[in-house]
Amino acid sequence: MHIEKNWIDDIVETTLRNFNNRRIILWGKYIVSDEIKKRLEHYNITDIVYVDEDEDKQDNCEVFSTQMIDGKSDSCYVIVPVGIYDSIREKLYKEGYRNTDFYYFSDCIVKETEQYYEDAHGNKIIGSRKGLKIVFSGWDSEIRIGENVSINDFHLYIHNDVHVQIGNGVNGQFKSIRMENHSNMEIGDEVIIGETQIEIGSYSGLKIGNHSILGKMGTVQRVVIRNNAEVVIGDDFSIAGDFFFMISPNTRLKIGKDNMFSWGVRIFTDDGHSIFDVVSREAINVTQGQCREVVIGDHVWIGLRTTIFYGTNIGNGSIVGACSFMKGSFPNNCMIAGVPEKIIKKDVCWSRTSGSTDIHDCGEEYINNTIMLNR
């Protein structure tokens, strides 16, 4: 097992063994290739340049056209730290490069069929990956894809020991998904996900229940889950566009079933920065050994542009008014609104059906009197 090994370290080690004092060519100018360059310079290797197919990045000083490597395998060693593109491999072979003249980390396929993929790093894809551009930058990860999945072309960046389960009938138009070491993601059946960017940190997880809808369209639509954090979303969840969830390290977000969130909802499980008491010199918003979380019960309606902070717990069947600021515990079947928030009505229930005059449309299990909390 290579679970803790860093792919950049592997690229650097392989390069040191094989480059034979040739000029180093980094294929693609982006954050990873910059880090590789920095690591190699630590070994006093300074003859390093980039090639990139993006003409906007080419300055003919540090970044050149890929044509500059043509026929130069005797003087150039090429590092390719990007996803698998047949065109890159084909070009290298066409220009006389042998396997000892370049290192293409991701291009190490052991078996590849329409329904199965496996590479030399122990990474596997089970199910049809049509529409996915998967970049493995580590070892021993597994992706399982269900039947009738429709996903537009997007990049899924996978590090070490990552597990992904995409259910049947998922329709996704992700912007991108990045998953760090030992993370996991489970998307239930018949889920629709709009143009959403997802980041999942190390030892963290995201679970989205069946028949959920995340974002129709918008400019933000981002879920960021830092290290050692968790997001669990129940079945039949729906949220409109322009949402932003920031889940800080060692925190949790739990959303029950049959919830409806409007546009522009923001959720934060931490303040993001430490606040100190100048007299005591102690941090006053940092908890030790206690997991901060946001808990939202079943069948909760969150209004337009609501912001929800850590320490919030909302009971089943409740309603949060538009533009509210939420921080605290609130009972079931109540209406909450304002900045700061307050309970403005008790003993209410709500229905997804607009204009309904039948209380049974709310669902029998959610037609309840408010049970007030001891606050």
PDB file of C-alpha atoms in Angstrom, residues 74-313:
ATOM      1  CA  ASP A  74      18.345  13.376 -26.115  1.00  0.00           C
ATOM      2  CA  SER A  75      18.401  16.788 -24.434  1.00  0.00           C
ATOM      3  CA  CYS A  76      14.996  17.016 -22.729  1.00  0.00           C
ATOM      4  CA  TYR A  77      13.253  15.007 -20.018  1.00  0.00           C
ATOM      5  CA  VAL A  78       9.487  15.592 -19.935  1.00  0.00           C
ATOM      6  CA  ILE A  79       7.299  15.483 -16.818  1.00  0.00           C
ATOM      7  CA  VAL A  80       3.549  15.233 -17.421  1.00  0.00           C
ATOM      8  CA  PRO A  81       1.609  15.892 -14.153  1.00  0.00           C
ATOM      9  CA  VAL A  82      -1.857  16.099 -15.731  1.00  0.00           C
ATOM     10  CA  GLY A  83      -4.731  13.735 -16.429  1.00  0.00           C
ATOM     11  CA  ILE A  84      -4.700  11.102 -19.141  1.00  0.00           C
ATOM     12  CA  TYR A  85      -4.767  12.509 -22.664  1.00  0.00           C
ATOM     13  CA  ASP A  86      -3.988  10.099 -25.481  1.00  0.00           C
ATOM     14  CA  SER A  87      -2.772  13.020 -27.572  1.00  0.00           C
ATOM     15  CA  ILE A  88       0.098  13.762 -25.140  1.00  0.00           C
ATOM     16  CA  ARG A  89       1.346  10.187 -25.119  1.00  0.00           C
ATOM     17  CA  GLU A  90       1.017   9.927 -28.896  1.00  0.00           C
ATOM     18  CA  LYS A  91       2.977  13.134 -29.432  1.00  0.00           C
ATOM     19  CA  LEU A  92       5.805  12.007 -27.168  1.00  0.00           C
ATOM     20  CA  TYR A  93       6.146   8.665 -28.929  1.00  0.00           C
ATOM     21  CA  LYS A  94       5.904  10.328 -32.350  1.00  0.00           C
ATOM     22  CA  GLU A  95       8.747  12.676 -31.429  1.00  0.00           C
ATOM     23  CA  GLY A  96      11.010   9.790 -30.430  1.00  0.00           C
ATOM     24  CA  TYR A  97      10.566   9.792 -26.671  1.00  0.00           C
ATOM     25  CA  ARG A  98      10.848   6.430 -24.956  1.00  0.00           C
ATOM     26  CA  ASN A  99       9.431   5.563 -21.545  1.00  0.00           C
ATOM     27  CA  THR A 100      12.747   6.513 -19.916  1.00  0.00           C
ATOM     28  CA  ASP A 101      12.591   9.967 -21.529  1.00  0.00           C
ATOM     29  CA  PHE A 102       9.431  11.117 -19.781  1.00  0.00           C
ATOM     30  CA  TYR A 103       7.288  10.438 -16.720  1.00  0.00           C
ATOM     31  CA  TYR A 104       3.535  10.591 -17.211  1.00  0.00           C
ATOM     32  CA  PHE A 105       2.223   9.826 -13.716  1.00  0.00           C
ATOM     33  CA  SER A 106      -1.413   9.240 -14.627  1.00  0.00           C
ATOM     34  CA  ASP A 107      -0.743   7.245 -17.785  1.00  0.00           C
ATOM     35  CA  CYS A 108      -0.222   3.810 -16.244  1.00  0.00           C
ATOM     36  CA  ILE A 109      -3.330   1.876 -17.239  1.00  0.00           C
ATOM     37  CA  VAL A 110      -3.403  -1.839 -16.403  1.00  0.00           C
ATOM     38  CA  LYS A 111      -6.907  -2.562 -17.675  1.00  0.00           C
ATOM     39  CA  GLU A 112      -9.454  -0.377 -19.416  1.00  0.00           C
ATOM     40  CA  THR A 113     -12.909  -1.288 -20.709  1.00  0.00           C
ATOM     41  CA  GLU A 114     -16.174   0.626 -20.986  1.00  0.00           C
ATOM     42  CA  GLN A 115     -17.204  -0.532 -17.514  1.00  0.00           C
ATOM     43  CA  TYR A 116     -13.867  -0.932 -15.729  1.00  0.00           C
ATOM     44  CA  TYR A 117     -10.557   0.882 -15.268  1.00  0.00           C
ATOM     45  CA  GLU A 118      -7.507  -0.022 -13.251  1.00  0.00           C
ATOM     46  CA  ASP A 119      -4.037   1.511 -13.178  1.00  0.00           C
ATOM     47  CA  ALA A 120      -0.647   0.550 -11.789  1.00  0.00           C
ATOM     48  CA  HIS A 121      -1.221   2.723  -8.722  1.00  0.00           C
ATOM     49  CA  GLY A 122      -4.145   0.589  -7.536  1.00  0.00           C
ATOM     50  CA  ASN A 123      -6.834   3.061  -8.601  1.00  0.00           C
ATOM     51  CA  LYS A 124     -10.089   1.587  -9.936  1.00  0.00           C
ATOM     52  CA  ILE A 125     -13.243   2.826 -11.646  1.00  0.00           C
ATOM     53  CA  ILE A 126     -16.215   0.452 -11.728  1.00  0.00           C
ATOM     54  CA  GLY A 127     -19.039   1.463 -14.062  1.00  0.00           C
ATOM     55  CA  SER A 128     -19.294   3.701 -17.108  1.00  0.00           C
ATOM     56  CA  ARG A 129     -17.224   6.883 -16.703  1.00  0.00           C
ATOM     57  CA  LYS A 130     -18.613   8.677 -19.751  1.00  0.00           C
ATOM     58  CA  GLY A 131     -18.560  12.420 -19.154  1.00  0.00           C
ATOM     59  CA  LEU A 132     -15.950  12.188 -16.373  1.00  0.00           C
ATOM     60  CA  LYS A 133     -12.375  13.395 -16.648  1.00  0.00           C
ATOM     61  CA  ILE A 134     -10.722  11.738 -13.658  1.00  0.00           C
ATOM     62  CA  VAL A 135      -7.248  12.767 -12.566  1.00  0.00           C
ATOM     63  CA  PHE A 136      -5.684  10.297 -10.128  1.00  0.00           C
ATOM     64  CA  SER A 137      -2.844  11.902  -8.217  1.00  0.00           C
ATOM     65  CA  GLY A 138      -2.331   9.099  -5.740  1.00  0.00           C
ATOM     66  CA  TRP A 139      -2.844   5.439  -4.956  1.00  0.00           C
ATOM     67  CA  ASP A 140      -5.539   2.930  -3.989  1.00  0.00           C
ATOM     68  CA  SER A 141      -8.720   4.899  -4.711  1.00  0.00           C
ATOM     69  CA  GLU A 142     -11.995   3.452  -5.957  1.00  0.00           C
ATOM     70  CA  ILE A 143     -14.893   5.041  -7.821  1.00  0.00           C
ATOM     71  CA  ARG A 144     -18.168   3.171  -8.319  1.00  0.00           C
ATOM     72  CA  ILE A 145     -20.660   4.591 -10.810  1.00  0.00           C
ATOM     73  CA  GLY A 146     -24.261   3.383 -11.038  1.00  0.00           C
ATOM     74  CA  GLU A 147     -26.520   2.839 -14.025  1.00  0.00           C
ATOM     75  CA  ASN A 148     -27.972   5.580 -16.243  1.00  0.00           C
ATOM     76  CA  VAL A 149     -25.646   8.258 -14.924  1.00  0.00           C
ATOM     77  CA  SER A 150     -25.482  11.440 -16.998  1.00  0.00           C
ATOM     78  CA  ILE A 151     -22.579  13.743 -16.180  1.00  0.00           C
ATOM     79  CA  ASN A 152     -21.277  16.565 -18.331  1.00  0.00           C
ATOM     80  CA  ASP A 153     -17.571  16.880 -18.981  1.00  0.00           C
ATOM     81  CA  PHE A 154     -15.867  17.891 -15.731  1.00  0.00           C
ATOM     82  CA  HIS A 155     -12.733  17.065 -13.755  1.00  0.00           C
ATOM     83  CA  LEU A 156     -12.656  14.853 -10.676  1.00  0.00           C
ATOM     84  CA  TYR A 157      -9.310  15.178  -8.879  1.00  0.00           C
ATOM     85  CA  ILE A 158      -8.526  12.187  -6.655  1.00  0.00           C
ATOM     86  CA  HIS A 159      -5.676  11.732  -4.169  1.00  0.00           C
ATOM     87  CA  ASN A 160      -4.839   8.737  -1.958  1.00  0.00           C
ATOM     88  CA  ASP A 161      -7.319   6.166  -0.614  1.00  0.00           C
ATOM     89  CA  VAL A 162     -10.421   8.011  -1.823  1.00  0.00           C
ATOM     90  CA  HIS A 163     -13.806   6.292  -2.180  1.00  0.00           C
ATOM     91  CA  VAL A 164     -16.619   7.600  -4.367  1.00  0.00           C
ATOM     92  CA  GLN A 165     -20.083   6.093  -4.897  1.00  0.00           C
ATOM     93  CA  ILE A 166     -22.328   7.678  -7.536  1.00  0.00           C
ATOM     94  CA  GLY A 167     -25.841   6.227  -7.471  1.00  0.00           C
ATOM     95  CA  ASN A 168     -28.183   5.224 -10.268  1.00  0.00           C
ATOM     96  CA  GLY A 169     -29.768   7.914 -12.421  1.00  0.00           C
ATOM     97  CA  VAL A 170     -27.544  10.770 -11.205  1.00  0.00           C
ATOM     98  CA  ASN A 171     -27.574  13.843 -13.431  1.00  0.00           C
ATOM     99  CA  GLY A 172     -24.604  16.075 -12.680  1.00  0.00           C
ATOM    100  CA  GLN A 173     -23.210  19.268 -14.139  1.00  0.00           C
ATOM    101  CA  PHE A 174     -20.394  19.778 -11.660  1.00  0.00           C
ATOM    102  CA  LYS A 175     -17.750  22.419 -12.187  1.00  0.00           C
ATOM    103  CA  SER A 176     -15.156  20.265 -10.475  1.00  0.00           C
ATOM    104  CA  ILE A 177     -14.624  17.966  -7.503  1.00  0.00           C
ATOM    105  CA  ARG A 178     -11.377  17.747  -5.549  1.00  0.00           C
ATOM    106  CA  MET A 179     -10.898  15.025  -2.952  1.00  0.00           C
ATOM    107  CA  GLU A 180      -7.913  14.805  -0.627  1.00  0.00           C
ATOM    108  CA  ASN A 181      -6.420  11.770   1.121  1.00  0.00           C
ATOM    109  CA  HIS A 182      -8.762   9.248   2.814  1.00  0.00           C
ATOM    110  CA  SER A 183     -11.903  11.169   1.876  1.00  0.00           C
ATOM    111  CA  ASN A 184     -15.204   9.769   0.674  1.00  0.00           C
ATOM    112  CA  MET A 185     -18.272  10.896  -1.230  1.00  0.00           C
ATOM    113  CA  GLU A 186     -21.598   9.116  -1.641  1.00  0.00           C
ATOM    114  CA  ILE A 187     -24.257  10.459  -3.990  1.00  0.00           C
ATOM    115  CA  GLY A 188     -27.607   8.677  -3.792  1.00  0.00           C
ATOM    116  CA  ASP A 189     -29.937   7.585  -6.574  1.00  0.00           C
ATOM    117  CA  GLU A 190     -31.770  10.038  -8.855  1.00  0.00           C
ATOM    118  CA  VAL A 191     -29.804  13.047  -7.641  1.00  0.00           C
ATOM    119  CA  ILE A 192     -29.550  16.214  -9.738  1.00  0.00           C
ATOM    120  CA  ILE A 193     -26.562  18.489  -9.160  1.00  0.00           C
ATOM    121  CA  GLY A 194     -26.159  21.803 -10.974  1.00  0.00           C
ATOM    122  CA  GLU A 195     -22.948  23.692 -11.731  1.00  0.00           C
ATOM    123  CA  THR A 196     -21.386  23.070  -8.362  1.00  0.00           C
ATOM    124  CA  GLN A 197     -17.791  23.043  -7.169  1.00  0.00           C
ATOM    125  CA  ILE A 198     -17.016  20.555  -4.383  1.00  0.00           C
ATOM    126  CA  GLU A 199     -13.842  20.296  -2.304  1.00  0.00           C
ATOM    127  CA  ILE A 200     -13.426  17.538   0.284  1.00  0.00           C
ATOM    128  CA  GLY A 201     -10.439  17.568   2.627  1.00  0.00           C
ATOM    129  CA  SER A 202      -8.483  14.703   4.121  1.00  0.00           C
ATOM    130  CA  TYR A 203     -10.392  12.255   6.365  1.00  0.00           C
ATOM    131  CA  SER A 204     -13.640  14.013   5.441  1.00  0.00           C
ATOM    132  CA  GLY A 205     -16.892  12.935   3.846  1.00  0.00           C
ATOM    133  CA  LEU A 206     -19.924  14.075   1.903  1.00  0.00           C
ATOM    134  CA  LYS A 207     -23.168  12.097   1.672  1.00  0.00           C
ATOM    135  CA  ILE A 208     -26.140  13.257  -0.410  1.00  0.00           C
ATOM    136  CA  GLY A 209     -29.407  11.347  -0.052  1.00  0.00           C
ATOM    137  CA  ASN A 210     -31.631   9.925  -2.779  1.00  0.00           C
ATOM    138  CA  HIS A 211     -33.849  12.120  -4.984  1.00  0.00           C
ATOM    139  CA  SER A 212     -32.081  15.330  -4.009  1.00  0.00           C
ATOM    140  CA  ILE A 213     -31.549  18.473  -6.081  1.00  0.00           C
ATOM    141  CA  LEU A 214     -28.523  20.679  -5.492  1.00  0.00           C
ATOM    142  CA  GLY A 215     -28.534  23.952  -7.368  1.00  0.00           C
ATOM    143  CA  LYS A 216     -30.262  24.730 -10.615  1.00  0.00           C
ATOM    144  CA  MET A 217     -27.822  27.364 -11.799  1.00  0.00           C
ATOM    145  CA  GLY A 218     -25.823  30.153 -10.219  1.00  0.00           C
ATOM    146  CA  THR A 219     -22.508  31.871  -9.725  1.00  0.00           C
ATOM    147  CA  VAL A 220     -21.372  30.392  -6.403  1.00  0.00           C
ATOM    148  CA  GLN A 221     -22.769  26.917  -5.713  1.00  0.00           C
ATOM    149  CA  ARG A 222     -19.800  25.709  -3.765  1.00  0.00           C
ATOM    150  CA  VAL A 223     -19.335  23.132  -1.012  1.00  0.00           C
ATOM    151  CA  VAL A 224     -16.007  23.270   0.832  1.00  0.00           C
ATOM    152  CA  ILE A 225     -15.365  20.563   3.429  1.00  0.00           C
ATOM    153  CA  ARG A 226     -12.069  20.961   5.233  1.00  0.00           C
ATOM    154  CA  ASN A 227     -10.032  18.216   6.938  1.00  0.00           C
ATOM    155  CA  ASN A 228     -11.719  15.881   9.439  1.00  0.00           C
ATOM    156  CA  ALA A 229     -15.159  17.261   8.677  1.00  0.00           C
ATOM    157  CA  GLU A 230     -18.458  15.770   7.562  1.00  0.00           C
ATOM    158  CA  VAL A 231     -21.586  16.724   5.620  1.00  0.00           C
ATOM    159  CA  VAL A 232     -24.613  14.412   5.641  1.00  0.00           C
ATOM    160  CA  ILE A 233     -27.700  15.394   3.630  1.00  0.00           C
ATOM    161  CA  GLY A 234     -30.881  13.307   3.817  1.00  0.00           C
ATOM    162  CA  ASP A 235     -33.210  12.110   1.067  1.00  0.00           C
ATOM    163  CA  ASP A 236     -35.455  14.444  -0.948  1.00  0.00           C
ATOM    164  CA  PHE A 237     -33.363  17.525  -0.239  1.00  0.00           C
ATOM    165  CA  SER A 238     -33.593  20.519  -2.580  1.00  0.00           C
ATOM    166  CA  ILE A 239     -31.659  23.763  -2.708  1.00  0.00           C
ATOM    167  CA  ALA A 240     -31.812  26.513  -5.316  1.00  0.00           C
ATOM    168  CA  GLY A 241     -28.756  28.259  -6.775  1.00  0.00           C
ATOM    169  CA  ASP A 242     -25.979  30.479  -5.407  1.00  0.00           C
ATOM    170  CA  PHE A 243     -25.452  28.474  -2.214  1.00  0.00           C
ATOM    171  CA  PHE A 244     -22.203  28.264  -0.269  1.00  0.00           C
ATOM    172  CA  PHE A 245     -21.358  25.765   2.479  1.00  0.00           C
ATOM    173  CA  MET A 246     -18.058  26.271   4.334  1.00  0.00           C
ATOM    174  CA  ILE A 247     -17.424  23.309   6.638  1.00  0.00           C
ATOM    175  CA  SER A 248     -14.362  24.018   8.761  1.00  0.00           C
ATOM    176  CA  PRO A 249     -11.928  21.401  10.112  1.00  0.00           C
ATOM    177  CA  ASN A 250     -13.326  19.105  12.816  1.00  0.00           C
ATOM    178  CA  THR A 251     -16.934  20.248  12.302  1.00  0.00           C
ATOM    179  CA  ARG A 252     -20.178  18.749  10.956  1.00  0.00           C
ATOM    180  CA  LEU A 253     -23.229  19.706   8.951  1.00  0.00           C
ATOM    181  CA  LYS A 254     -26.250  17.415   9.245  1.00  0.00           C
ATOM    182  CA  ILE A 255     -29.369  18.051   7.173  1.00  0.00           C
ATOM    183  CA  GLY A 256     -32.379  15.772   7.543  1.00  0.00           C
ATOM    184  CA  LYS A 257     -34.802  14.524   4.904  1.00  0.00           C
ATOM    185  CA  ASP A 258     -37.329  16.442   2.798  1.00  0.00           C
ATOM    186  CA  ASN A 259     -35.766  19.856   3.333  1.00  0.00           C
ATOM    187  CA  MET A 260     -36.216  22.803   0.973  1.00  0.00           C
ATOM    188  CA  PHE A 261     -33.638  25.609   0.807  1.00  0.00           C
ATOM    189  CA  SER A 262     -34.160  28.732  -1.270  1.00  0.00           C
ATOM    190  CA  TRP A 263     -31.592  30.811  -3.208  1.00  0.00           C
ATOM    191  CA  GLY A 264     -28.420  32.238  -1.713  1.00  0.00           C
ATOM    192  CA  VAL A 265     -28.240  30.151   1.469  1.00  0.00           C
ATOM    193  CA  ARG A 266     -24.914  30.314   3.321  1.00  0.00           C
ATOM    194  CA  ILE A 267     -23.783  27.858   6.013  1.00  0.00           C
ATOM    195  CA  PHE A 268     -20.637  28.267   8.132  1.00  0.00           C
ATOM    196  CA  THR A 269     -19.536  25.835  10.842  1.00  0.00           C
ATOM    197  CA  ASP A 270     -16.888  28.147  12.275  1.00  0.00           C
ATOM    198  CA  ASP A 271     -16.047  31.857  12.457  1.00  0.00           C
ATOM    199  CA  GLY A 272     -13.126  31.321  10.117  1.00  0.00           C
ATOM    200  CA  HIS A 273     -10.737  33.338  12.301  1.00  0.00           C
ATOM    201  CA  SER A 274      -9.804  33.349  15.966  1.00  0.00           C
ATOM    202  CA  ILE A 275     -10.992  36.142  18.257  1.00  0.00           C
ATOM    203  CA  PHE A 276      -8.956  36.940  21.399  1.00  0.00           C
ATOM    204  CA  ASP A 277      -9.729  38.633  24.693  1.00  0.00           C
ATOM    205  CA  VAL A 278      -6.973  41.219  25.049  1.00  0.00           C
ATOM    206  CA  VAL A 279      -7.012  41.110  28.868  1.00  0.00           C
ATOM    207  CA  SER A 280      -6.913  37.319  29.319  1.00  0.00           C
ATOM    208  CA  ARG A 281      -5.059  36.826  26.005  1.00  0.00           C
ATOM    209  CA  GLU A 282      -7.176  33.730  25.396  1.00  0.00           C
ATOM    210  CA  ALA A 283      -9.089  32.785  22.273  1.00  0.00           C
ATOM    211  CA  ILE A 284     -12.774  33.260  23.008  1.00  0.00           C
ATOM    212  CA  ASN A 285     -14.254  31.520  19.964  1.00  0.00           C
ATOM    213  CA  VAL A 286     -12.140  28.344  19.934  1.00  0.00           C
ATOM    214  CA  THR A 287     -13.508  25.163  21.501  1.00  0.00           C
ATOM    215  CA  GLN A 288     -11.252  22.343  22.628  1.00  0.00           C
ATOM    216  CA  GLY A 289     -12.414  18.750  22.209  1.00  0.00           C
ATOM    217  CA  GLN A 290     -15.895  19.776  21.095  1.00  0.00           C
ATOM    218  CA  CYS A 291     -17.151  19.348  17.534  1.00  0.00           C
ATOM    219  CA  ARG A 292     -18.960  22.412  16.246  1.00  0.00           C
ATOM    220  CA  GLU A 293     -21.907  21.588  14.063  1.00  0.00           C
ATOM    221  CA  VAL A 294     -25.037  22.731  12.314  1.00  0.00           C
ATOM    222  CA  VAL A 295     -28.018  20.392  12.624  1.00  0.00           C
ATOM    223  CA  ILE A 296     -31.160  20.928  10.561  1.00  0.00           C
ATOM    224  CA  GLY A 297     -34.030  18.522  11.164  1.00  0.00           C
ATOM    225  CA  ASP A 298     -36.510  17.001   8.692  1.00  0.00           C
ATOM    226  CA  HIS A 299     -38.886  18.998   6.480  1.00  0.00           C
ATOM    227  CA  VAL A 300     -37.362  22.408   7.177  1.00  0.00           C
ATOM    228  CA  TRP A 301     -37.883  25.328   4.786  1.00  0.00           C
ATOM    229  CA  ILE A 302     -34.982  27.809   4.673  1.00  0.00           C
ATOM    230  CA  GLY A 303     -35.783  31.152   3.076  1.00  0.00           C
ATOM    231  CA  LEU A 304     -33.934  33.315   0.573  1.00  0.00           C
ATOM    232  CA  ARG A 305     -30.413  34.537   1.460  1.00  0.00           C
ATOM    233  CA  THR A 306     -30.412  33.060   4.946  1.00  0.00           C
ATOM    234  CA  THR A 307     -27.071  32.694   6.741  1.00  0.00           C
ATOM    235  CA  ILE A 308     -26.660  29.828   9.211  1.00  0.00           C
ATOM    236  CA  PHE A 309     -23.765  29.667  11.682  1.00  0.00           C
ATOM    237  CA  TYR A 310     -22.371  26.926  13.896  1.00  0.00           C
ATOM    238  CA  GLY A 311     -24.324  26.115  17.011  1.00  0.00           C
ATOM    239  CA  THR A 312     -27.590  26.149  15.084  1.00  0.00           C
ATOM    240  CA  ASN A 313     -30.117  23.357  15.584  1.00  0.00           C
TER     241      ASN A 313
END
